[in-house]
């Protein structure tokens, strides 16, 4: 009986299967670590904009706070170009999400088109923001003219810096895919990039509301916050 047991063939796994399992586990661990790091970064960014918002609301209650138009509490009167920039950032957020979907299907041509669209719309957003800053300077609304001007340039400038940082990570994602052609890794990276783009889009919507609100809105928000 013992001899029969010893003669039984022991189950074994092919070496390639073990390697694939090990690679998949390693990739999953890296994805979890990257996701945790991203969530930590988003938390830090949230705190930064929250503190800026608090100080901005406090400053609006000062007697010397003057807006770009000369009217209290209204840092920006013509919001047409801001709506246009919002559309660019929304399209960038949608296109990077589509790129992730196409990466899951391993459709190379669709991936490249989506990635190119994400890059284009993001750069158009930054270009639009620069155009706004230039128009304000040409109209005499300089960053040091009054607190309202300063906060407009500060809030939109910090947001643009976070967009530029996202572009650098996004370009690295594309470069790594061009080198190793791993669709699985591309999906993992694009998932995080899409999350970051969505977050920046909602931050921009908040800033848009904050910088284009009227006097009554600012007064109400400030009173609720106890300023």
Short mmCIF file of the C-alpha atoms (twelve columns), coordinates in Angstrom:
data_MODEL
# 
_entry.id   MODEL 
# 
loop_
_atom_site.group_PDB 
_atom_site.id 
_atom_site.type_symbol 
_atom_site.label_atom_id 
_atom_site.label_alt_id 
_atom_site.label_comp_id 
_atom_site.label_asym_id 
_atom_site.label_seq_id 
_atom_site.Cartn_x 
_atom_site.Cartn_y 
_atom_site.Cartn_z 
_atom_site.pdbx_PDB_model_num 
ATOM 1   C CA . UNK A 1   0.000   0.000  0.000   1 
ATOM 2   C CA . UNK A 2   2.820   2.356  0.843   1 
ATOM 3   C CA . UNK A 3   4.530   1.434  -2.413  1 
ATOM 4   C CA . UNK A 4   1.386   2.341  -4.384  1 
ATOM 5   C CA . UNK A 5   1.234   5.718  -2.657  1 
ATOM 6   C CA . UNK A 6   4.843   6.397  -3.480  1 
ATOM 7   C CA . UNK A 7   4.212   5.526  -7.118  1 
ATOM 8   C CA . UNK A 8   1.408   8.057  -7.469  1 
ATOM 9   C CA . UNK A 9   2.254   10.926 -9.789  1 
ATOM 10  C CA . UNK A 10  2.473   14.137 -7.827  1 
ATOM 11  C CA . UNK A 11  0.640   17.089 -9.330  1 
ATOM 12  C CA . UNK A 12  2.915   19.785 -10.751 1 
ATOM 13  C CA . UNK A 13  2.500   23.075 -12.549 1 
ATOM 14  C CA . UNK A 14  4.336   24.021 -15.725 1 
ATOM 15  C CA . UNK A 15  7.154   26.501 -15.252 1 
ATOM 16  C CA . UNK A 16  5.572   28.983 -17.670 1 
ATOM 17  C CA . UNK A 17  2.286   28.943 -15.757 1 
ATOM 18  C CA . UNK A 18  4.111   29.587 -12.494 1 
ATOM 19  C CA . UNK A 19  5.977   32.490 -14.065 1 
ATOM 20  C CA . UNK A 20  2.760   33.981 -15.443 1 
ATOM 21  C CA . UNK A 21  1.092   33.649 -12.042 1 
ATOM 22  C CA . UNK A 22  4.060   35.307 -10.368 1 
ATOM 23  C CA . UNK A 23  4.031   38.150 -12.905 1 
ATOM 24  C CA . UNK A 24  0.285   38.667 -12.479 1 
ATOM 25  C CA . UNK A 25  0.674   38.777 -8.698  1 
ATOM 26  C CA . UNK A 26  3.531   41.253 -8.970  1 
ATOM 27  C CA . UNK A 27  1.542   43.447 -11.346 1 
ATOM 28  C CA . UNK A 28  -1.459  43.378 -9.007  1 
ATOM 29  C CA . UNK A 29  0.709   44.406 -6.062  1 
ATOM 30  C CA . UNK A 30  2.237   47.247 -8.073  1 
ATOM 31  C CA . UNK A 31  -1.227  48.396 -9.137  1 
ATOM 32  C CA . UNK A 32  -2.429  48.437 -5.529  1 
ATOM 33  C CA . UNK A 33  0.654   50.381 -4.449  1 
ATOM 34  C CA . UNK A 34  0.223   52.880 -7.283  1 
ATOM 35  C CA . UNK A 35  -3.481  53.275 -6.473  1 
ATOM 36  C CA . UNK A 36  -2.675  53.936 -2.817  1 
ATOM 37  C CA . UNK A 37  -0.056  56.503 -3.797  1 
ATOM 38  C CA . UNK A 38  -2.518  58.215 -6.137  1 
ATOM 39  C CA . UNK A 39  -5.195  58.400 -3.440  1 
ATOM 40  C CA . UNK A 40  -2.663  59.911 -1.065  1 
ATOM 41  C CA . UNK A 41  -1.697  62.479 -3.710  1 
ATOM 42  C CA . UNK A 42  -5.340  63.371 -4.355  1 
ATOM 43  C CA . UNK A 43  -5.873  63.805 -0.623  1 
ATOM 44  C CA . UNK A 44  -2.929  66.216 -0.464  1 
ATOM 45  C CA . UNK A 45  -4.223  68.172 -3.471  1 
ATOM 46  C CA . UNK A 46  -7.665  68.349 -1.876  1 
ATOM 47  C CA . UNK A 47  -6.198  69.798 1.306   1 
ATOM 48  C CA . UNK A 48  -4.226  72.371 -0.690  1 
ATOM 49  C CA . UNK A 49  -7.264  73.630 -2.588  1 
ATOM 50  C CA . UNK A 50  -9.375  73.532 0.565   1 
ATOM 51  C CA . UNK A 51  -6.902  75.792 2.364   1 
ATOM 52  C CA . UNK A 52  -6.729  78.124 -0.631  1 
ATOM 53  C CA . UNK A 53  -10.535 78.276 -0.687  1 
ATOM 54  C CA . UNK A 54  -10.737 79.084 3.014   1 
ATOM 55  C CA . UNK A 55  -8.198  81.889 2.745   1 
ATOM 56  C CA . UNK A 56  -9.922  83.163 -0.399  1 
ATOM 57  C CA . UNK A 57  -13.302 83.334 1.329   1 
ATOM 58  C CA . UNK A 58  -11.751 85.097 4.299   1 
ATOM 59  C CA . UNK A 59  -10.073 87.610 1.992   1 
ATOM 60  C CA . UNK A 60  -13.297 88.404 0.157   1 
ATOM 61  C CA . UNK A 61  -14.666 89.859 3.371   1 
ATOM 62  C CA . UNK A 62  -11.935 92.506 3.520   1 
ATOM 63  C CA . UNK A 63  -12.727 96.069 2.468   1 
ATOM 64  C CA . UNK A 64  -9.840  96.203 -0.046  1 
ATOM 65  C CA . UNK A 65  -10.875 93.082 -1.952  1 
ATOM 66  C CA . UNK A 66  -11.622 94.234 -5.502  1 
ATOM 67  C CA . UNK A 67  -12.497 92.046 -8.440  1 
ATOM 68  C CA . UNK A 68  -11.153 92.113 -11.993 1 
ATOM 69  C CA . UNK A 69  -14.176 94.027 -13.206 1 
ATOM 70  C CA . UNK A 70  -14.059 96.503 -10.350 1 
ATOM 71  C CA . UNK A 71  -17.218 95.020 -8.873  1 
ATOM 72  C CA . UNK A 72  -16.974 93.293 -5.491  1 
ATOM 73  C CA . UNK A 73  -16.824 89.497 -5.328  1 
ATOM 74  C CA . UNK A 74  -16.717 88.870 -9.076  1 
ATOM 75  C CA . UNK A 75  -13.172 87.955 -10.170 1 
ATOM 76  C CA . UNK A 76  -14.189 87.152 -13.764 1 
ATOM 77  C CA . UNK A 77  -17.114 88.594 -15.708 1 
ATOM 78  C CA . UNK A 78  -16.799 87.073 -19.199 1 
ATOM 79  C CA . UNK A 79  -16.787 83.317 -18.697 1 
ATOM 80  C CA . UNK A 80  -17.100 82.245 -22.352 1 
ATOM 81  C CA . UNK A 81  -13.485 81.169 -22.686 1 
ATOM 82  C CA . UNK A 82  -13.682 79.413 -19.325 1 
ATOM 83  C CA . UNK A 83  -16.628 77.368 -20.606 1 
ATOM 84  C CA . UNK A 84  -14.544 76.520 -23.653 1 
ATOM 85  C CA . UNK A 85  -11.638 75.414 -21.488 1 
ATOM 86  C CA . UNK A 86  -14.027 73.333 -19.379 1 
ATOM 87  C CA . UNK A 87  -15.165 71.533 -22.533 1 
ATOM 88  C CA . UNK A 88  -11.544 70.772 -23.445 1 
ATOM 89  C CA . UNK A 89  -10.844 69.239 -20.048 1 
ATOM 90  C CA . UNK A 90  -14.079 67.225 -20.155 1 
ATOM 91  C CA . UNK A 91  -13.179 65.829 -23.580 1 
ATOM 92  C CA . UNK A 92  -9.697  64.941 -22.321 1 
ATOM 93  C CA . UNK A 93  -11.245 63.101 -19.380 1 
ATOM 94  C CA . UNK A 94  -13.586 61.187 -21.688 1 
ATOM 95  C CA . UNK A 95  -10.889 60.306 -24.238 1 
ATOM 96  C CA . UNK A 96  -8.503  58.871 -21.641 1 
ATOM 97  C CA . UNK A 97  -11.334 56.710 -20.331 1 
ATOM 98  C CA . UNK A 98  -11.953 55.486 -23.889 1 
ATOM 99  C CA . UNK A 99  -8.243  54.760 -24.259 1 
ATOM 100 C CA . UNK A 100 -8.452  52.452 -21.247 1 
ATOM 101 C CA . UNK A 101 -11.465 50.664 -22.762 1 
ATOM 102 C CA . UNK A 102 -9.651  50.188 -26.064 1 
ATOM 103 C CA . UNK A 103 -6.550  48.940 -24.221 1 
ATOM 104 C CA . UNK A 104 -8.692  46.257 -22.605 1 
ATOM 105 C CA . UNK A 105 -9.738  45.192 -26.116 1 
ATOM 106 C CA . UNK A 106 -6.126  45.475 -27.368 1 
ATOM 107 C CA . UNK A 107 -7.193  47.692 -30.262 1 
ATOM 108 C CA . UNK A 108 -3.946  49.489 -31.058 1 
ATOM 109 C CA . UNK A 109 -5.248  52.003 -33.602 1 
ATOM 110 C CA . UNK A 110 -8.132  53.067 -31.362 1 
ATOM 111 C CA . UNK A 111 -5.734  53.359 -28.418 1 
ATOM 112 C CA . UNK A 112 -3.419  55.688 -30.320 1 
ATOM 113 C CA . UNK A 113 -6.288  57.880 -31.483 1 
ATOM 114 C CA . UNK A 114 -7.694  58.136 -27.954 1 
ATOM 115 C CA . UNK A 115 -4.285  58.895 -26.434 1 
ATOM 116 C CA . UNK A 116 -3.637  61.560 -29.068 1 
ATOM 117 C CA . UNK A 117 -7.053  63.097 -28.352 1 
ATOM 118 C CA . UNK A 118 -6.331  63.164 -24.613 1 
ATOM 119 C CA . UNK A 119 -3.020  64.929 -25.215 1 
ATOM 120 C CA . UNK A 120 -4.567  67.406 -27.649 1 
ATOM 121 C CA . UNK A 121 -7.526  68.396 -25.468 1 
ATOM 122 C CA . UNK A 122 -5.346  68.711 -22.357 1 
ATOM 123 C CA . UNK A 123 -2.894  70.974 -24.176 1 
ATOM 124 C CA . UNK A 124 -5.811  73.013 -25.521 1 
ATOM 125 C CA . UNK A 125 -7.025  73.481 -21.947 1 
ATOM 126 C CA . UNK A 126 -3.633  74.746 -20.805 1 
ATOM 127 C CA . UNK A 127 -3.361  76.959 -23.889 1 
ATOM 128 C CA . UNK A 128 -6.801  78.381 -23.149 1 
ATOM 129 C CA . UNK A 129 -5.805  79.169 -19.578 1 
ATOM 130 C CA . UNK A 130 -2.664  80.945 -20.783 1 
ATOM 131 C CA . UNK A 131 -4.814  82.914 -23.221 1 
ATOM 132 C CA . UNK A 132 -7.024  84.045 -20.336 1 
ATOM 133 C CA . UNK A 133 -3.994  85.152 -18.324 1 
ATOM 134 C CA . UNK A 134 -2.605  87.086 -21.300 1 
ATOM 135 C CA . UNK A 135 -5.930  88.803 -21.946 1 
ATOM 136 C CA . UNK A 136 -6.148  89.847 -18.319 1 
ATOM 137 C CA . UNK A 137 -2.643  91.300 -18.391 1 
ATOM 138 C CA . UNK A 138 -3.316  93.124 -21.652 1 
ATOM 139 C CA . UNK A 139 -6.444  94.630 -20.084 1 
ATOM 140 C CA . UNK A 140 -4.443  95.894 -17.102 1 
ATOM 141 C CA . UNK A 141 -5.612  93.258 -14.622 1 
ATOM 142 C CA . UNK A 142 -2.208  92.272 -13.274 1 
ATOM 143 C CA . UNK A 143 -1.517  89.665 -10.632 1 
ATOM 144 C CA . UNK A 144 -0.442  92.294 -8.087  1 
ATOM 145 C CA . UNK A 145 -3.253  94.786 -8.764  1 
ATOM 146 C CA . UNK A 146 -5.551  93.532 -6.007  1 
ATOM 147 C CA . UNK A 147 -6.306  90.363 -3.981  1 
ATOM 148 C CA . UNK A 148 -9.044  89.232 -6.372  1 
ATOM 149 C CA . UNK A 149 -6.624  89.223 -9.314  1 
ATOM 150 C CA . UNK A 150 -3.954  87.478 -7.248  1 
ATOM 151 C CA . UNK A 151 -6.290  84.696 -6.182  1 
ATOM 152 C CA . UNK A 152 -7.507  84.132 -9.729  1 
ATOM 153 C CA . UNK A 153 -3.960  83.669 -11.026 1 
ATOM 154 C CA . UNK A 154 -3.008  81.606 -7.963  1 
ATOM 155 C CA . UNK A 155 -5.903  79.141 -8.092  1 
ATOM 156 C CA . UNK A 156 -5.870  78.628 -11.852 1 
ATOM 157 C CA . UNK A 157 -2.064  78.504 -11.897 1 
ATOM 158 C CA . UNK A 158 -1.842  75.804 -9.224  1 
ATOM 159 C CA . UNK A 159 -4.493  73.792 -11.057 1 
ATOM 160 C CA . UNK A 160 -2.550  74.132 -14.324 1 
ATOM 161 C CA . UNK A 161 0.621   72.885 -12.602 1 
ATOM 162 C CA . UNK A 162 -1.220  69.762 -11.505 1 
ATOM 163 C CA . UNK A 163 -2.417  69.298 -15.093 1 
ATOM 164 C CA . UNK A 164 1.172   69.585 -16.375 1 
ATOM 165 C CA . UNK A 165 2.313   67.035 -13.801 1 
ATOM 166 C CA . UNK A 166 -0.398  64.685 -15.025 1 
ATOM 167 C CA . UNK A 167 0.753   65.144 -18.611 1 
ATOM 168 C CA . UNK A 168 4.312   64.117 -17.692 1 
ATOM 169 C CA . UNK A 169 3.047   60.922 -16.056 1 
ATOM 170 C CA . UNK A 170 0.729   60.329 -19.007 1 
ATOM 171 C CA . UNK A 171 3.589   60.683 -21.512 1 
ATOM 172 C CA . UNK A 172 5.667   58.237 -19.465 1 
ATOM 173 C CA . UNK A 173 2.758   55.795 -19.642 1 
ATOM 174 C CA . UNK A 174 2.731   56.057 -23.443 1 
ATOM 175 C CA . UNK A 175 6.523   55.651 -23.632 1 
ATOM 176 C CA . UNK A 176 6.495   52.506 -21.496 1 
ATOM 177 C CA . UNK A 177 3.772   50.998 -23.669 1 
ATOM 178 C CA . UNK A 178 5.783   51.770 -26.804 1 
ATOM 179 C CA . UNK A 179 8.739   49.899 -25.289 1 
ATOM 180 C CA . UNK A 180 7.119   46.763 -23.837 1 
ATOM 181 C CA . UNK A 181 3.736   46.669 -25.653 1 
ATOM 182 C CA . UNK A 182 2.060   45.245 -22.551 1 
ATOM 183 C CA . UNK A 183 -1.675  45.902 -22.807 1 
ATOM 184 C CA . UNK A 184 -2.236  44.692 -19.252 1 
ATOM 185 C CA . UNK A 185 0.177   47.261 -17.836 1 
ATOM 186 C CA . UNK A 186 -1.255  49.944 -20.105 1 
ATOM 187 C CA . UNK A 187 -4.764  49.282 -18.770 1 
ATOM 188 C CA . UNK A 188 -3.487  49.506 -15.200 1 
ATOM 189 C CA . UNK A 189 -1.694  52.816 -15.812 1 
ATOM 190 C CA . UNK A 190 -4.507  54.371 -17.823 1 
ATOM 191 C CA . UNK A 191 -6.972  53.470 -15.067 1 
ATOM 192 C CA . UNK A 192 -4.965  55.622 -12.633 1 
ATOM 193 C CA . UNK A 193 -4.450  58.400 -15.189 1 
ATOM 194 C CA . UNK A 194 -8.181  58.503 -15.925 1 
ATOM 195 C CA . UNK A 195 -8.927  58.754 -12.209 1 
ATOM 196 C CA . UNK A 196 -6.514  61.684 -11.948 1 
ATOM 197 C CA . UNK A 197 -8.037  63.448 -14.971 1 
ATOM 198 C CA . UNK A 198 -11.559 63.023 -13.606 1 
ATOM 199 C CA . UNK A 199 -10.433 64.453 -10.288 1 
ATOM 200 C CA . UNK A 200 -8.803  67.504 -11.899 1 
ATOM 201 C CA . UNK A 201 -11.908 68.081 -13.972 1 
ATOM 202 C CA . UNK A 202 -14.101 68.221 -10.863 1 
ATOM 203 C CA . UNK A 203 -11.542 70.488 -9.148  1 
ATOM 204 C CA . UNK A 204 -11.754 72.786 -12.151 1 
ATOM 205 C CA . UNK A 205 -15.554 72.849 -11.974 1 
ATOM 206 C CA . UNK A 206 -15.253 73.883 -8.331  1 
ATOM 207 C CA . UNK A 207 -12.782 76.647 -9.199  1 
ATOM 208 C CA . UNK A 208 -14.998 77.747 -12.077 1 
ATOM 209 C CA . UNK A 209 -17.938 78.121 -9.690  1 
ATOM 210 C CA . UNK A 210 -15.769 79.836 -7.105  1 
ATOM 211 C CA . UNK A 211 -14.265 82.393 -9.476  1 
ATOM 212 C CA . UNK A 212 -17.459 83.300 -11.317 1 
ATOM 213 C CA . UNK A 213 -19.904 83.503 -8.407  1 
ATOM 214 C CA . UNK A 214 -21.737 86.743 -7.682  1 
ATOM 215 C CA . UNK A 215 -21.646 88.907 -4.561  1 
ATOM 216 C CA . UNK A 216 -24.643 87.277 -2.898  1 
ATOM 217 C CA . UNK A 217 -23.188 83.792 -3.322  1 
ATOM 218 C CA . UNK A 218 -19.887 84.779 -1.748  1 
ATOM 219 C CA . UNK A 219 -21.654 86.529 1.075   1 
ATOM 220 C CA . UNK A 220 -23.804 83.469 1.766   1 
ATOM 221 C CA . UNK A 221 -20.866 81.032 1.669   1 
ATOM 222 C CA . UNK A 222 -18.791 83.303 3.910   1 
ATOM 223 C CA . UNK A 223 -21.598 83.608 6.460   1 
ATOM 224 C CA . UNK A 224 -22.099 79.833 6.524   1 
ATOM 225 C CA . UNK A 225 -18.377 79.365 7.149   1 
ATOM 226 C CA . UNK A 226 -18.494 81.954 9.904   1 
ATOM 227 C CA . UNK A 227 -16.332 84.579 8.191   1 
# 
